[in-house]
Amino acid sequence: MPVSVIILAAGQGTRMNSDLPKVLHALGAAPLLHHAMRAAQALDPERTIVVAGHGADLVSKAAKAFDPDVQIVLQTEQRGTGHAVQQAAPLLDGVAGDTIVLYGDTPFVRPETLDRLRQARARHAVVVLGFSAQDPDRYGRLLTAGEDLTRIVEYKDASAEERAITLCNSGVICAETSLLLDLVSGLGTANAAGEFYLTDVVALARDRGLSAGVVICDEAETLGINTRAQLARAEAAFQTAMRAEALANGVTLTAPDTVFFALDTHIGRDAIIAPNVVFGPGVTVESGAVIHAFCHLEGCHVSRGASVGPFARLRPGAELAEDVHVGNFVELKNAVLDEGVKVGHLTYLGDAHVGEHANIGAGTVTCNFDGVTKHHTEIGARTFIGSDTMLVAPVSIGAGAMTAAGSVITADVPAQALALARARQVNKPGLAARLMERLRTIKAAKGQGR
Ligand code: UD1
Ligand code: CA
């Protein structure tokens, strides 16, 4: 049975106290919205529709960055969850199969749970994902009779007796697409909030003699983000889950609680991650690589046998081939390091390619930016770049060449050549002693002998 997904993401998220639309706040270095889209993607949906409202341009851009095929509909006025689903109707007209509604601010719903929801559709026309709430607070309450869901009552509309119910609505709902669209078109606003409640489709379905059911999931899965405090707690929960997953996948984490992952971090089996390592988005670390303590990595690829850090920063476009060694206080950006390259200390390589087995001395800098444009540096295979070499790009060092320590290289160096680009040394015999004596005399004359 084909399935489509509608992700509701129009709300402002007033309680975040932010200019940024709520669904764009980051969890695991990815917008909240991407988490919901990932759960949707796992279902291999026919259509994925994001309902955007507040900050629609930004939300739309973020959604398309995750999935270029996503469709965006605008809900200019937020008149309720049912109204939001109504906006998606034109895009689902005539599309066969079921539709699942998700929330953009609810990042932990698992694909397995959505599968259970779909399976329950064999027994019910409408299936709602529910959970037993520790603190039911202001959630919608699920009214049941045996296996059947009879009605959802919103907190604002609930009687004291109904408020005592702890079985709550997660917001996730699944129904046959044409039925869902039909039901939402019949919603009204005669309720405490004066909104079109999506939750009312349950009663509307029952009125037609159709059945509704509940699938129960863990409360942690339905956690919605409304405040920064909840976002921080969600981040902690996300990191805990990612650490457990990495350990289960055969990754060594010396101090798991100090390692931070992004939603899309990939780490191979038998990789070793030392304490205090932060992964931003887009990192792949292959099997057997070692990331030493205090490294920050984003948008980069570390191959087998490579070793990084301690205290290294790998920025987007850093590509480390096998057995590359990147040591302390090294920053790499848009830099491709071929097999066996060594960059041991205190170096910046940006917009560069380094050929295999090159050795980059301490303090080397690719001067890649002239204030207006970025330029490329080409460093050939088996070169030896002397310590404190400034490579003023665009510039190219031929294979097997050397640069003298302290050189400022502004012109290409031919293969096998030694480039010396620094002032020649002059020694003045005895001058240091004489100079020192003179300085001491001056100081004493000023009466500052301490
Ligand atoms: C909703 C449910 C409630 C459930 C709770 C779970 C309804 C009427 N109530 O309540 O039963 O327990 O979620 O968290 O559905 N949104 C739009 N457009 C709108 C309104 C909302 O896109 O016009 C989006 C919001 O951005 C958010 C989601 O829908 O992502 C839920 O909206 P919210 O206002 O938080 O619903 P609740 O009142 O929490
Ligand atoms: Ca909410």
mmCIF file of N, CA, C and O in Angstrom, residues 327-362:
data_model
loop_
_atom_site.group_PDB
_atom_site.id
_atom_site.type_symbol
_atom_site.label_atom_id
_atom_site.label_comp_id
_atom_site.label_asym_id
_atom_site.label_seq_id
_atom_site.Cartn_x
_atom_site.Cartn_y
_atom_site.Cartn_z
ATOM 1 N N GLY A 327 47.910 16.130 12.831
ATOM 2 C CA GLY A 327 48.223 16.267 14.256
ATOM 3 C C GLY A 327 47.560 17.452 14.927
ATOM 4 O O GLY A 327 46.513 17.944 14.491
ATOM 5 N N ASN A 328 48.180 17.924 15.992
ATOM 6 C CA ASN A 328 47.571 18.946 16.844
ATOM 7 C C ASN A 328 47.576 20.339 16.208
ATOM 8 O O ASN A 328 48.498 20.714 15.497
ATOM 9 N N PHE A 329 46.535 21.059 16.489
ATOM 10 C CA PHE A 329 46.356 22.436 16.024
ATOM 11 C C PHE A 329 46.507 22.552 14.514
ATOM 12 O O PHE A 329 47.186 23.447 14.002
ATOM 13 N N VAL A 330 45.875 21.640 13.827
ATOM 14 C CA VAL A 330 45.844 21.675 12.365
ATOM 15 C C VAL A 330 44.401 21.934 11.963
ATOM 16 O O VAL A 330 43.479 21.316 12.499
ATOM 17 N N GLU A 331 44.226 22.891 11.030
ATOM 18 C CA GLU A 331 42.895 23.178 10.494
ATOM 19 C C GLU A 331 42.915 22.865 9.004
ATOM 20 O O GLU A 331 43.820 23.312 8.281
ATOM 21 N N LEU A 332 41.917 22.119 8.567
ATOM 22 C CA LEU A 332 41.805 21.781 7.140
ATOM 23 C C LEU A 332 40.450 22.226 6.648
ATOM 24 O O LEU A 332 39.435 21.979 7.302
ATOM 25 N N LYS A 333 40.411 22.877 5.488
ATOM 26 C CA LYS A 333 39.135 23.249 4.877
ATOM 27 C C LYS A 333 39.249 23.032 3.379
ATOM 28 O O LYS A 333 40.201 23.518 2.766
ATOM 29 N N ASN A 334 38.301 22.348 2.792
ATOM 30 C CA ASN A 334 38.330 22.090 1.352
ATOM 31 C C ASN A 334 39.739 21.673 0.922
ATOM 32 O O ASN A 334 40.329 22.276 0.034
ATOM 33 N N ALA A 335 40.234 20.664 1.591
ATOM 34 C CA ALA A 335 41.603 20.213 1.345
ATOM 35 C C ALA A 335 41.600 18.701 1.191
ATOM 36 O O ALA A 335 41.072 17.991 2.047
ATOM 37 N N VAL A 336 42.169 18.237 0.092
ATOM 38 C CA VAL A 336 42.222 16.801 -0.176
ATOM 39 C C VAL A 336 43.641 16.322 0.087
ATOM 40 O O VAL A 336 44.590 16.808 -0.527
ATOM 41 N N LEU A 337 43.785 15.404 1.027
ATOM 42 C CA LEU A 337 45.097 14.876 1.403
ATOM 43 C C LEU A 337 45.184 13.431 0.921
ATOM 44 O O LEU A 337 44.444 12.570 1.398
ATOM 45 N N ASP A 338 46.096 13.177 -0.003
ATOM 46 C CA ASP A 338 46.225 11.822 -0.534
ATOM 47 C C ASP A 338 46.925 10.907 0.472
ATOM 48 O O ASP A 338 47.437 11.364 1.490
ATOM 49 N N GLU A 339 46.976 9.647 0.099
ATOM 50 C CA GLU A 339 47.453 8.614 1.010
ATOM 51 C C GLU A 339 48.790 8.960 1.679
ATOM 52 O O GLU A 339 49.727 9.412 1.026
ATOM 53 N N GLY A 340 48.840 8.732 2.959
ATOM 54 C CA GLY A 340 50.093 8.831 3.690
ATOM 55 C C GLY A 340 50.619 10.240 3.945
ATOM 56 O O GLY A 340 51.738 10.397 4.431
ATOM 57 N N VAL A 341 49.829 11.257 3.651
ATOM 58 C CA VAL A 341 50.291 12.632 3.906
ATOM 59 C C VAL A 341 50.415 12.855 5.419
ATOM 60 O O VAL A 341 49.609 12.353 6.198
ATOM 61 N N LYS A 342 51.433 13.610 5.803
ATOM 62 C CA LYS A 342 51.599 13.937 7.223
ATOM 63 C C LYS A 342 51.551 15.455 7.424
ATOM 64 O O LYS A 342 52.313 16.192 6.788
ATOM 65 N N VAL A 343 50.643 15.885 8.268
ATOM 66 C CA VAL A 343 50.525 17.300 8.640
ATOM 67 C C VAL A 343 50.505 17.304 10.155
ATOM 68 O O VAL A 343 49.462 17.184 10.781
ATOM 69 N N GLY A 344 51.677 17.410 10.744
ATOM 70 C CA GLY A 344 51.788 17.123 12.174
ATOM 71 C C GLY A 344 51.331 18.220 13.114
ATOM 72 O O GLY A 344 50.743 17.943 14.150
ATOM 73 N N HIS A 345 51.591 19.487 12.762
ATOM 74 C CA HIS A 345 51.419 20.511 13.795
ATOM 75 C C HIS A 345 51.103 21.900 13.234
ATOM 76 O O HIS A 345 51.679 22.297 12.223
ATOM 77 N N LEU A 346 50.213 22.608 13.906
ATOM 78 C CA LEU A 346 50.078 24.061 13.750
ATOM 79 C C LEU A 346 49.962 24.532 12.302
ATOM 80 O O LEU A 346 50.709 25.423 11.876
ATOM 81 N N THR A 347 49.061 23.970 11.580
ATOM 82 C CA THR A 347 49.024 24.235 10.143
ATOM 83 C C THR A 347 47.617 24.553 9.685
ATOM 84 O O THR A 347 46.641 24.043 10.242
ATOM 85 N N TYR A 348 47.519 25.429 8.666
ATOM 86 C CA TYR A 348 46.232 25.632 7.996
ATOM 87 C C TYR A 348 46.364 25.287 6.519
ATOM 88 O O TYR A 348 47.173 25.886 5.798
ATOM 89 N N LEU A 349 45.576 24.337 6.082
ATOM 90 C CA LEU A 349 45.506 24.020 4.658
ATOM 91 C C LEU A 349 44.073 24.245 4.205
ATOM 92 O O LEU A 349 43.151 23.566 4.668
ATOM 93 N N GLY A 350 43.895 25.241 3.304
ATOM 94 C CA GLY A 350 42.555 25.516 2.786
ATOM 95 C C GLY A 350 42.607 25.594 1.277
ATOM 96 O O GLY A 350 43.569 26.134 0.717
ATOM 97 N N ASP A 351 41.608 25.050 0.607
ATOM 98 C CA ASP A 351 41.539 25.048 -0.853
ATOM 99 C C ASP A 351 42.831 24.473 -1.447
ATOM 100 O O ASP A 351 43.506 25.109 -2.249
ATOM 101 N N ALA A 352 43.138 23.273 -1.009
ATOM 102 C CA ALA A 352 44.422 22.682 -1.386
ATOM 103 C C ALA A 352 44.270 21.210 -1.743
ATOM 104 O O ALA A 352 43.336 20.541 -1.293
ATOM 105 N N HIS A 353 45.222 20.748 -2.559
ATOM 106 C CA HIS A 353 45.361 19.313 -2.783
ATOM 107 C C HIS A 353 46.793 18.955 -2.441
ATOM 108 O O HIS A 353 47.733 19.623 -2.891
ATOM 109 N N VAL A 354 46.949 17.894 -1.661
ATOM 110 C CA VAL A 354 48.283 17.471 -1.255
ATOM 111 C C VAL A 354 48.497 16.053 -1.749
ATOM 112 O O VAL A 354 47.726 15.135 -1.413
ATOM 113 N N GLY A 355 49.528 15.863 -2.557
ATOM 114 C CA GLY A 355 49.802 14.545 -3.131
ATOM 115 C C GLY A 355 50.324 13.563 -2.110
ATOM 116 O O GLY A 355 50.776 13.950 -1.020
ATOM 117 N N GLU A 356 50.350 12.305 -2.459
ATOM 118 C CA GLU A 356 50.629 11.248 -1.489
ATOM 119 C C GLU A 356 52.014 11.395 -0.860
ATOM 120 O O GLU A 356 52.967 11.832 -1.497
ATOM 121 N N HIS A 357 52.052 11.021 0.390
ATOM 122 C CA HIS A 357 53.287 10.978 1.182
ATOM 123 C C HIS A 357 54.020 12.304 1.262
ATOM 124 O O HIS A 357 55.216 12.332 1.533
ATOM 125 N N ALA A 358 53.327 13.390 1.038
ATOM 126 C CA ALA A 358 53.939 14.697 1.275
ATOM 127 C C ALA A 358 54.055 14.905 2.783
ATOM 128 O O ALA A 358 53.261 14.361 3.552
ATOM 129 N N ASN A 359 55.054 15.688 3.182
ATOM 130 C CA ASN A 359 55.240 15.994 4.596
ATOM 131 C C ASN A 359 55.145 17.508 4.775
ATOM 132 O O ASN A 359 55.925 18.255 4.193
ATOM 133 N N ILE A 360 54.181 17.927 5.553
ATOM 134 C CA ILE A 360 53.932 19.363 5.709
ATOM 135 C C ILE A 360 54.487 19.787 7.068
ATOM 136 O O ILE A 360 54.013 19.312 8.103
ATOM 137 N N GLY A 361 55.444 20.668 7.054
ATOM 138 C CA GLY A 361 56.111 21.072 8.294
ATOM 139 C C GLY A 361 55.228 21.926 9.188
ATOM 140 O O GLY A 361 54.235 22.517 8.745
ATOM 141 N N ALA A 362 55.630 22.022 10.446
ATOM 142 C CA ALA A 362 54.873 22.783 11.439
ATOM 143 C C ALA A 362 54.719 24.235 11.007
ATOM 144 O O ALA A 362 55.644 24.833 10.466
#
